PDB file of C-alpha atoms in Angstrom:
ATOM      1  CA  MET A 951     104.274  42.036 161.251  1.00 95.00           C
ATOM      2  CA  LEU A 952     105.120  44.208 164.249  1.00 98.00           C
ATOM      3  CA  VAL A 953     106.303  47.763 163.579  1.00 98.00           C
ATOM      4  CA  LEU A 954     107.740  50.356 165.940  1.00 98.00           C
ATOM      5  CA  LEU A 955     107.312  54.108 165.537  1.00 98.00           C
ATOM      6  CA  GLY A 956     108.792  56.713 167.809  1.00 98.00           C
ATOM      7  CA  ASP A 957     111.913  58.174 169.346  1.00 96.00           C
ATOM      8  CA  SER A 958     115.106  56.927 171.004  1.00 92.00           C
ATOM      9  CA  THR A 959     113.268  54.696 173.476  1.00 95.00           C
ATOM     10  CA  ALA A 960     111.729  52.791 170.562  1.00 97.00           C
ATOM     11  CA  VAL A 961     115.171  52.708 168.903  1.00 95.00           C
ATOM     12  CA  GLY A 962     116.330  50.732 171.935  1.00 94.00           C
ATOM     13  CA  ILE A 963     118.737  53.206 173.487  1.00 89.00           C
ATOM     14  CA  GLY A 964     119.560  52.207 177.043  1.00 87.00           C
ATOM     15  CA  ASP A 965     119.762  48.474 176.350  1.00 90.00           C
ATOM     16  CA  LEU A 966     123.267  48.043 174.987  1.00 83.00           C
ATOM     17  CA  VAL A 967     124.292  44.583 173.768  1.00 86.00           C
ATOM     18  CA  PRO A 968     127.160  43.404 171.571  1.00 84.00           C
ATOM     19  CA  GLY A 969     126.453  44.865 168.148  1.00 84.00           C
ATOM     20  CA  GLY A 970     124.514  47.920 169.327  1.00 86.00           C
ATOM     21  CA  TRP A 971     121.169  48.857 170.855  1.00 88.00           C
ATOM     22  CA  ARG A 972     118.526  46.157 171.318  1.00 94.00           C
ATOM     23  CA  GLY A 973     115.591  47.536 173.298  1.00 95.00           C
ATOM     24  CA  PHE A 974     112.059  46.252 173.720  1.00 97.00           C
ATOM     25  CA  GLY A 975     111.416  45.791 169.983  1.00 97.00           C
ATOM     26  CA  PRO A 976     113.287  42.528 169.349  1.00 96.00           C
ATOM     27  CA  ILE A 977     112.213  41.213 172.764  1.00 96.00           C
ATOM     28  CA  LEU A 978     108.557  41.925 171.989  1.00 97.00           C
ATOM     29  CA  SER A 979     108.861  40.588 168.460  1.00 96.00           C
ATOM     30  CA  SER A 980     110.253  37.278 169.716  1.00 95.00           C
ATOM     31  CA  ALA A 981     107.021  36.807 171.704  1.00 95.00           C
ATOM     32  CA  TYR A 982     104.811  37.307 168.622  1.00 96.00           C
ATOM     33  CA  SER A 983     103.599  34.327 166.625  1.00 88.00           C
ATOM     34  CA  ASP A 984     103.832  36.475 163.475  1.00 82.00           C
ATOM     35  CA  ASN A 985     107.509  37.224 163.926  1.00 71.00           C
ATOM     36  CA  GLY A 986     108.006  39.800 161.176  1.00 91.00           C
ATOM     37  CA  TYR A 987     109.469  42.946 162.691  1.00 96.00           C
ATOM     38  CA  ARG A 988     110.568  46.381 161.517  1.00 97.00           C
ATOM     39  CA  ASN A 989     111.675  49.407 163.533  1.00 98.00           C
ATOM     40  CA  HIS A 990     111.095  52.828 161.945  1.00 98.00           C
ATOM     41  CA  ALA A 991     111.898  54.839 165.080  1.00 98.00           C
ATOM     42  CA  ALA A 992     114.632  57.488 165.123  1.00 96.00           C
ATOM     43  CA  SER A 993     116.525  59.068 167.981  1.00 90.00           C
ATOM     44  CA  GLY A 994     115.321  62.611 168.636  1.00 89.00           C
ATOM     45  CA  ALA A 995     112.073  62.123 166.710  1.00 96.00           C
ATOM     46  CA  ARG A 996     109.098  64.283 167.556  1.00 97.00           C
ATOM     47  CA  LEU A 997     105.461  63.417 166.894  1.00 98.00           C
ATOM     48  CA  ALA A 998     105.550  65.394 163.648  1.00 98.00           C
ATOM     49  CA  ASP A 999     108.442  63.188 162.471  1.00 98.00           C
ATOM     50  CA  VAL A1000     106.447  60.081 163.316  1.00 98.00           C
ATOM     51  CA  ARG A1001     103.490  61.414 161.326  1.00 98.00           C
ATOM     52  CA  ARG A1002     105.360  62.650 158.258  1.00 98.00           C
ATOM     53  CA  THR A1003     108.163  60.133 157.885  1.00 98.00           C
ATOM     54  CA  GLN A1004     107.699  56.997 159.951  1.00 98.00           C
ATOM     55  CA  LEU A1005     103.968  56.424 159.461  1.00 98.00           C
ATOM     56  CA  PRO A1006     104.066  56.148 155.638  1.00 98.00           C
ATOM     57  CA  GLN A1007     106.968  53.701 155.906  1.00 98.00           C
ATOM     58  CA  ALA A1008     105.142  51.618 158.498  1.00 98.00           C
ATOM     59  CA  LEU A1009     101.914  51.472 156.489  1.00 98.00           C
ATOM     60  CA  ARG A1010     103.824  50.126 153.494  1.00 98.00           C
ATOM     61  CA  ASP A1011     104.848  47.172 155.659  1.00 97.00           C
ATOM     62  CA  LYS A1012     101.151  46.212 156.104  1.00 97.00           C
ATOM     63  CA  PRO A1013     101.624  45.449 159.808  1.00 97.00           C
ATOM     64  CA  SER A1014      99.206  43.709 162.137  1.00 97.00           C
ATOM     65  CA  ALA A1015     100.586  45.391 165.283  1.00 98.00           C
ATOM     66  CA  ALA A1016     102.263  48.717 166.019  1.00 98.00           C
ATOM     67  CA  VAL A1017     103.861  50.341 169.049  1.00 98.00           C
ATOM     68  CA  VAL A1018     103.916  54.152 169.049  1.00 98.00           C
ATOM     69  CA  ILE A1019     106.064  55.828 171.699  1.00 98.00           C
ATOM     70  CA  ALA A1020     106.904  59.501 171.179  1.00 97.00           C
ATOM     71  CA  GLY A1021     106.164  62.928 172.610  1.00 96.00           C
ATOM     72  CA  VAL A1022     108.874  63.503 175.199  1.00 92.00           C
ATOM     73  CA  ASN A1023     111.077  65.376 172.731  1.00 91.00           C
ATOM     74  CA  ASP A1024     108.157  67.714 172.022  1.00 93.00           C
ATOM     75  CA  THR A1025     107.792  68.549 175.717  1.00 90.00           C
ATOM     76  CA  LEU A1026     111.461  69.545 175.914  1.00 84.00           C
ATOM     77  CA  ARG A1027     111.266  72.196 173.183  1.00 86.00           C
ATOM     78  CA  SER A1028     110.509  75.905 173.348  1.00 82.00           C
ATOM     79  CA  ASP A1029     107.878  75.559 170.585  1.00 88.00           C
ATOM     80  CA  PHE A1030     105.868  73.060 172.622  1.00 90.00           C
ATOM     81  CA  SER A1031     102.243  72.930 171.446  1.00 94.00           C
ATOM     82  CA  VAL A1032      99.791  70.462 172.922  1.00 95.00           C
ATOM     83  CA  ARG A1033      97.402  71.170 170.047  1.00 96.00           C
ATOM     84  CA  ARG A1034      99.969  70.143 167.428  1.00 97.00           C
ATOM     85  CA  MET A1035     100.823  67.065 169.465  1.00 97.00           C
ATOM     86  CA  HIS A1036      97.151  66.128 169.520  1.00 98.00           C
ATOM     87  CA  GLU A1037      96.826  66.578 165.754  1.00 98.00           C
ATOM     88  CA  ASP A1038      99.912  64.474 165.056  1.00 98.00           C
ATOM     89  CA  LEU A1039      99.110  61.613 167.455  1.00 98.00           C
ATOM     90  CA  ASP A1040      95.486  61.540 166.339  1.00 98.00           C
ATOM     91  CA  HIS A1041      96.532  61.300 162.679  1.00 98.00           C
ATOM     92  CA  VAL A1042      99.010  58.497 163.360  1.00 98.00           C
ATOM     93  CA  CYS A1043      96.533  56.417 165.354  1.00 98.00           C
ATOM     94  CA  ARG A1044      93.665  57.079 162.952  1.00 98.00           C
ATOM     95  CA  GLU A1045      95.665  55.942 159.922  1.00 98.00           C
ATOM     96  CA  LEU A1046      97.007  52.836 161.633  1.00 98.00           C
ATOM     97  CA  THR A1047      93.677  51.690 163.047  1.00 98.00           C
ATOM     98  CA  ALA A1048      91.942  52.419 159.727  1.00 98.00           C
ATOM     99  CA  ALA A1049      94.421  50.002 158.145  1.00 98.00           C
ATOM    100  CA  GLY A1050      93.385  47.301 160.623  1.00 98.00           C
ATOM    101  CA  VAL A1051      96.495  47.598 162.795  1.00 98.00           C
ATOM    102  CA  ALA A1052      96.335  46.880 166.531  1.00 98.00           C
ATOM    103  CA  VAL A1053      98.057  49.879 168.140  1.00 98.00           C
ATOM    104  CA  VAL A1054      99.512  50.390 171.607  1.00 98.00           C
ATOM    105  CA  THR A1055     100.969  53.651 172.893  1.00 98.00           C
ATOM    106  CA  VAL A1056     101.959  55.070 176.285  1.00 98.00           C
ATOM    107  CA  ARG A1057     101.070  57.633 178.907  1.00 98.00           C
ATOM    108  CA  PHE A1058     104.285  59.069 180.298  1.00 96.00           C
ATOM    109  CA  HIS A1059     105.652  59.106 183.832  1.00 92.00           C
ATOM    110  CA  ASP A1060     107.042  62.050 185.807  1.00 87.00           C
ATOM    111  CA  GLN A1061     110.553  62.170 184.375  1.00 80.00           C
ATOM    112  CA  GLY A1062     111.677  64.610 187.044  1.00 76.00           C
ATOM    113  CA  ARG A1063     111.452  61.811 189.597  1.00 79.00           C
ATOM    114  CA  VAL A1064     114.065  59.834 187.661  1.00 78.00           C
ATOM    115  CA  PHE A1065     116.291  62.511 186.136  1.00 69.00           C
ATOM    116  CA  LYS A1066     116.782  65.068 188.920  1.00 68.00           C
ATOM    117  CA  LEU A1067     115.937  68.547 187.654  1.00 67.00           C
ATOM    118  CA  PRO A1068     115.712  72.011 189.242  1.00 65.00           C
ATOM    119  CA  GLY A1069     112.343  72.493 190.923  1.00 71.00           C
ATOM    120  CA  ARG A1070     110.898  75.072 188.511  1.00 73.00           C
ATOM    121  CA  LEU A1071     112.001  73.124 185.455  1.00 73.00           C
ATOM    122  CA  ARG A1072     110.636  69.885 186.851  1.00 79.00           C
ATOM    123  CA  ARG A1073     107.240  71.478 187.486  1.00 84.00           C
ATOM    124  CA  VAL A1074     106.996  72.938 183.987  1.00 83.00           C
ATOM    125  CA  LEU A1075     107.988  69.672 182.325  1.00 85.00           C
ATOM    126  CA  LYS A1076     105.592  67.693 184.529  1.00 89.00           C
ATOM    127  CA  ASP A1077     102.785  70.073 183.535  1.00 91.00           C
ATOM    128  CA  ARG A1078     103.640  69.471 179.891  1.00 92.00           C
ATOM    129  CA  ILE A1079     103.680  65.701 180.367  1.00 94.00           C
ATOM    130  CA  ASP A1080     100.300  65.939 182.098  1.00 95.00           C
ATOM    131  CA  GLU A1081      98.914  67.926 179.152  1.00 96.00           C
ATOM    132  CA  TYR A1082     100.210  65.376 176.689  1.00 97.00           C
ATOM    133  CA  ASN A1083      98.811  62.490 178.738  1.00 97.00           C
ATOM    134  CA  ARG A1084      95.399  64.144 178.427  1.00 97.00           C
ATOM    135  CA  VAL A1085      95.891  64.099 174.652  1.00 97.00           C
ATOM    136  CA  VAL A1086      96.775  60.405 174.833  1.00 98.00           C
ATOM    137  CA  ASP A1087      93.614  59.666 176.820  1.00 98.00           C
ATOM    138  CA  VAL A1088      91.465  61.394 174.194  1.00 97.00           C
ATOM    139  CA  VAL A1089      93.130  59.694 171.213  1.00 98.00           C
ATOM    140  CA  VAL A1090      93.109  56.273 172.894  1.00 98.00           C
ATOM    141  CA  ALA A1091      89.394  56.508 173.620  1.00 97.00           C
ATOM    142  CA  ARG A1092      88.563  57.871 170.170  1.00 97.00           C
ATOM    143  CA  HIS A1093      90.363  55.204 168.151  1.00 98.00           C
ATOM    144  CA  GLY A1094      90.242  52.201 170.482  1.00 97.00           C
ATOM    145  CA  VAL A1095      94.018  52.188 170.892  1.00 98.00           C
ATOM    146  CA  ARG A1096      95.610  50.197 173.709  1.00 98.00           C
ATOM    147  CA  CYS A1097      97.759  52.104 176.203  1.00 98.00           C
ATOM    148  CA  VAL A1098     100.441  51.429 178.820  1.00 98.00           C
ATOM    149  CA  ASP A1099     100.587  53.930 181.694  1.00 98.00           C
ATOM    150  CA  LEU A1100     104.270  54.240 182.598  1.00 96.00           C
ATOM    151  CA  HIS A1101     103.498  56.185 185.781  1.00 95.00           C
ATOM    152  CA  THR A1102     101.588  53.264 187.303  1.00 95.00           C
ATOM    153  CA  MET A1103     103.824  50.505 185.939  1.00 95.00           C
ATOM    154  CA  PRO A1104     105.317  48.574 188.903  1.00 93.00           C
ATOM    155  CA  GLY A1105     108.989  49.464 189.269  1.00 93.00           C
ATOM    156  CA  ALA A1106     108.771  52.511 187.013  1.00 92.00           C
ATOM    157  CA  TYR A1107     110.658  54.713 189.454  1.00 90.00           C
ATOM    158  CA  GLU A1108     113.256  52.200 190.588  1.00 92.00           C
ATOM    159  CA  LEU A1109     116.843  53.057 189.639  1.00 85.00           C
ATOM    160  CA  ASP A1110     117.624  49.748 187.918  1.00 87.00           C
ATOM    161  CA  THR A1111     114.713  50.295 185.537  1.00 93.00           C
ATOM    162  CA  TRP A1112     116.711  53.100 183.942  1.00 87.00           C
ATOM    163  CA  ALA A1113     119.904  53.275 181.940  1.00 82.00           C
ATOM    164  CA  VAL A1114     122.860  55.304 183.094  1.00 77.00           C
ATOM    165  CA  ASP A1115     121.405  58.498 181.541  1.00 76.00           C
ATOM    166  CA  ARG A1116     118.138  58.107 183.509  1.00 75.00           C
ATOM    167  CA  LEU A1117     116.289  59.163 180.356  1.00 79.00           C
ATOM    168  CA  HIS A1118     116.066  55.765 178.656  1.00 87.00           C
ATOM    169  CA  PRO A1119     115.095  52.355 180.050  1.00 92.00           C
ATOM    170  CA  SER A1120     117.777  49.870 181.014  1.00 92.00           C
ATOM    171  CA  GLU A1121     117.566  46.271 179.796  1.00 94.00           C
ATOM    172  CA  ARG A1122     115.197  45.589 182.692  1.00 95.00           C
ATOM    173  CA  GLY A1123     113.153  48.655 181.761  1.00 95.00           C
ATOM    174  CA  HIS A1124     112.946  47.626 178.115  1.00 97.00           C
ATOM    175  CA  ARG A1125     111.861  44.136 179.159  1.00 97.00           C
ATOM    176  CA  MET A1126     109.180  45.685 181.366  1.00 97.00           C
ATOM    177  CA  LEU A1127     107.958  47.680 178.370  1.00 98.00           C
ATOM    178  CA  ALA A1128     107.955  44.593 176.146  1.00 98.00           C
ATOM    179  CA  ARG A1129     105.946  42.641 178.729  1.00 98.00           C
ATOM    180  CA  ALA A1130     103.396  45.453 179.127  1.00 98.00           C
ATOM    181  CA  PHE A1131     103.029  45.936 175.363  1.00 98.00           C
ATOM    182  CA  ALA A1132     102.585  42.191 174.866  1.00 98.00           C
ATOM    183  CA  ALA A1133      99.780  42.139 177.432  1.00 98.00           C
ATOM    184  CA  GLU A1134      97.979  45.023 175.718  1.00 98.00           C
ATOM    185  CA  LEU A1135      98.343  43.470 172.273  1.00 97.00           C
ATOM    186  CA  ARG A1136      97.024  40.144 173.602  1.00 97.00           C
ATOM    187  CA  ALA A1137      94.024  42.064 174.899  1.00 97.00           C
ATOM    188  CA  ALA A1138      93.590  43.369 171.339  1.00 97.00           C
ATOM    189  CA  GLY A1139      93.329  39.772 170.116  1.00 95.00           C
ATOM    190  CA  LEU A1140      96.859  39.101 168.852  1.00 96.00           C
ATOM    191  CA  GLN A1141      98.968  36.063 169.670  1.00 95.00           C
ATOM    192  CA  PHE A1142     101.710  37.425 171.908  1.00 96.00           C
ATOM    193  CA  GLY A1143     103.383  35.177 174.445  1.00 95.00           C
ATOM    194  CA  GLU A1144     104.780  36.080 177.841  1.00 95.00           C
ATOM    195  CA  VAL A1145     107.950  38.167 178.032  1.00 96.00           C
ATOM    196  CA  SER A1146     110.641  37.281 180.572  1.00 94.00           C
ATOM    197  CA  LEU A1147     112.038  39.974 182.861  1.00 94.00           C
ATOM    198  CA  GLU A1148     115.238  37.994 183.369  1.00 92.00           C
ATOM    199  CA  CYS A1149     118.073  40.115 181.996  1.00 90.00           C
ATOM    200  CA  SER A1150     120.565  38.582 179.611  1.00 82.00           C
ATOM    201  CA  GLY A1151     123.119  40.140 177.309  1.00 71.00           C
ATOM    202  CA  GLY A1152     122.705  43.745 178.406  1.00 61.00           C
ATOM    203  CA  ARG A1153     125.305  45.812 180.234  1.00 59.00           C
ATOM    204  CA  GLU A1154     124.982  45.758 184.025  1.00 60.00           C
ATOM    205  CA  LEU A1155     125.038  49.196 185.642  1.00 54.00           C
ATOM    206  CA  THR A1156     125.907  50.271 189.172  1.00 57.00           C
ATOM    207  CA  VAL A1157     125.086  53.362 191.227  1.00 59.00           C
ATOM    208  CA  TRP A1158     128.569  54.662 190.386  1.00 58.00           C
ATOM    209  CA  HIS A1159     127.777  54.473 186.649  1.00 55.00           C
ATOM    210  CA  HIS A1160     124.720  56.667 187.239  1.00 54.00           C
ATOM    211  CA  MET A1161     126.609  59.219 189.321  1.00 60.00           C
ATOM    212  CA  ALA A1162     129.485  59.450 186.832  1.00 58.00           C
ATOM    213  CA  TRP A1163     127.108  59.919 183.911  1.00 53.00           C
ATOM    214  CA  LEU A1164     125.190  62.671 185.686  1.00 58.00           C
ATOM    215  CA  MET A1165     128.363  64.648 186.317  1.00 59.00           C
ATOM    216  CA  LEU A1166     130.160  64.025 183.015  1.00 56.00           C
ATOM    217  CA  LYS A1167     127.282  63.977 180.536  1.00 56.00           C
ATOM    218  CA  GLY A1168     123.965  64.770 182.219  1.00 55.00           C
ATOM    219  CA  ILE A1169     124.788  68.323 183.306  1.00 54.00           C
ATOM    220  CA  PRO A1170     126.532  69.131 179.964  1.00 60.00           C
ATOM    221  CA  TRP A1171     123.405  67.845 178.180  1.00 56.00           C
ATOM    222  CA  LEU A1172     121.241  70.265 180.173  1.00 56.00           C
ATOM    223  CA  TRP A1173     123.607  73.095 179.301  1.00 53.00           C
ATOM    224  CA  LYS A1174     123.533  72.183 175.598  1.00 56.00           C
ATOM    225  CA  ARG A1175     119.736  72.166 175.631  1.00 54.00           C
ATOM    226  CA  GLY A1176     119.678  75.491 177.480  1.00 51.00           C
ATOM    227  CA  ALA A1177     118.212  77.447 174.569  1.00 56.00           C
ATOM    228  CA  ASP A1178     115.038  75.391 174.937  1.00 62.00           C
ATOM    229  CA  LEU A1179     114.996  74.507 178.621  1.00 60.00           C
ATOM    230  CA  LEU A1180     116.619  77.226 180.708  1.00 56.00           C
ATOM    231  CA  PRO A1181     114.124  79.986 179.793  1.00 59.00           C
ATOM    232  CA  LEU A1182     111.509  77.839 181.522  1.00 59.00           C
ATOM    233  CA  LEU A1183     113.266  78.467 184.834  1.00 55.00           C
ATOM    234  CA  TRP A1184     112.119  82.089 184.913  1.00 56.00           C
ATOM    235  CA  ALA A1185     109.298  82.210 182.385  1.00 52.00           C
ATOM    236  CA  ASP A1186     105.817  82.584 183.825  1.00 48.00           C
ATOM    237  CA  GLU A1187     104.482  80.046 181.381  1.00 48.00           C
ATOM    238  CA  ALA A1188     100.764  79.393 181.320  1.00 46.00           C
ATOM    239  CA  ALA A1189      99.387  76.164 179.961  1.00 46.00           C
ATOM    240  CA  GLU A1190      98.186  76.396 176.384  1.00 50.00           C
ATOM    241  CA  THR A1191      94.473  77.005 176.478  1.00 44.00           C
ATOM    242  CA  ILE A1192      92.536  74.621 174.309  1.00 46.00           C
ATOM    243  CA  GLY A1193      88.878  73.831 174.096  1.00 47.00           C
ATOM    244  CA  PRO A1194      87.384  70.372 173.696  1.00 49.00           C
ATOM    245  CA  MET A1195      89.246  68.467 171.027  1.00 52.00           C
ATOM    246  CA  PRO A1196      87.290  67.149 168.047  1.00 49.00           C
ATOM    247  CA  GLY A1197      85.540  63.985 169.126  1.00 48.00           C
ATOM    248  CA  GLU A1198      86.785  64.362 172.688  1.00 48.00           C
ATOM    249  CA  VAL A1199      85.189  62.118 175.274  1.00 41.00           C
ATOM    250  CA  LEU A1200      84.831  62.850 178.938  1.00 35.00           C
ATOM    251  CA  PRO A1201      86.907  61.050 181.564  1.00 38.00           C
ATOM    252  CA  ALA A1202      83.882  58.987 182.537  1.00 34.00           C
ATOM    253  CA  ASP A1203      83.847  57.568 179.013  1.00 35.00           C
ATOM    254  CA  THR A1204      87.543  56.607 179.044  1.00 35.00           C
ATOM    255  CA  GLY A1205      87.414  54.815 182.366  1.00 33.00           C
ATOM    256  CA  ARG A1206      89.754  57.420 183.909  1.00 35.00           C
ATOM    257  CA  LEU A1207      88.819  59.779 186.720  1.00 26.00           C
TER     258      LEU A1207
END
């Protein structure tokens, strides 16, 4: 069985089809010879939610494969803590791999290149993403988890990879994720077939859709999240200082420079 844990991207938001959100989950599941599938993700979930709520549910399913994609919501909050994110992701991956599950997660891209943000805010959020990606590198190396690097994925910064909100993948973006996850899970020894990038069934978006969303919903969303985000525009925030994480390996050991 394939299980999904995570936030709104894992829910499938951005790939709208008749009946609701689809996303990479059903597309990836259809390429798996063991076609059992369950999605425990929830929109707005943080890593702590994945650890406390979604992980126990997923383990009860006795899966053979799991996709874990979360962390962005943590970077958008005023109580951001890279140490807590490390503890939560490490726990999730440790429990899944200990149960014999093949796990794949992600390193995140620079979201400010897709969703246009004020310069100061973009820099702070990029710094937070970079800190979290370091956590991912450590956890991946420690537990032998597979990983997809969204920053280096071909087409990651192209407009049609993203839904109208520029925060979630479009159908094409979800198919790109499904293809990348399938490749990583094949490398882990599971029987995943190829995933087509040919779009079918999802809503087609134009440049005008993106512009209208930015004006009508994107800017109001930033205003609504102001309690968490706007203080970053003038705060002289220093990165959280942390020492070597338990069991941390050096970049030379992870294959990353």
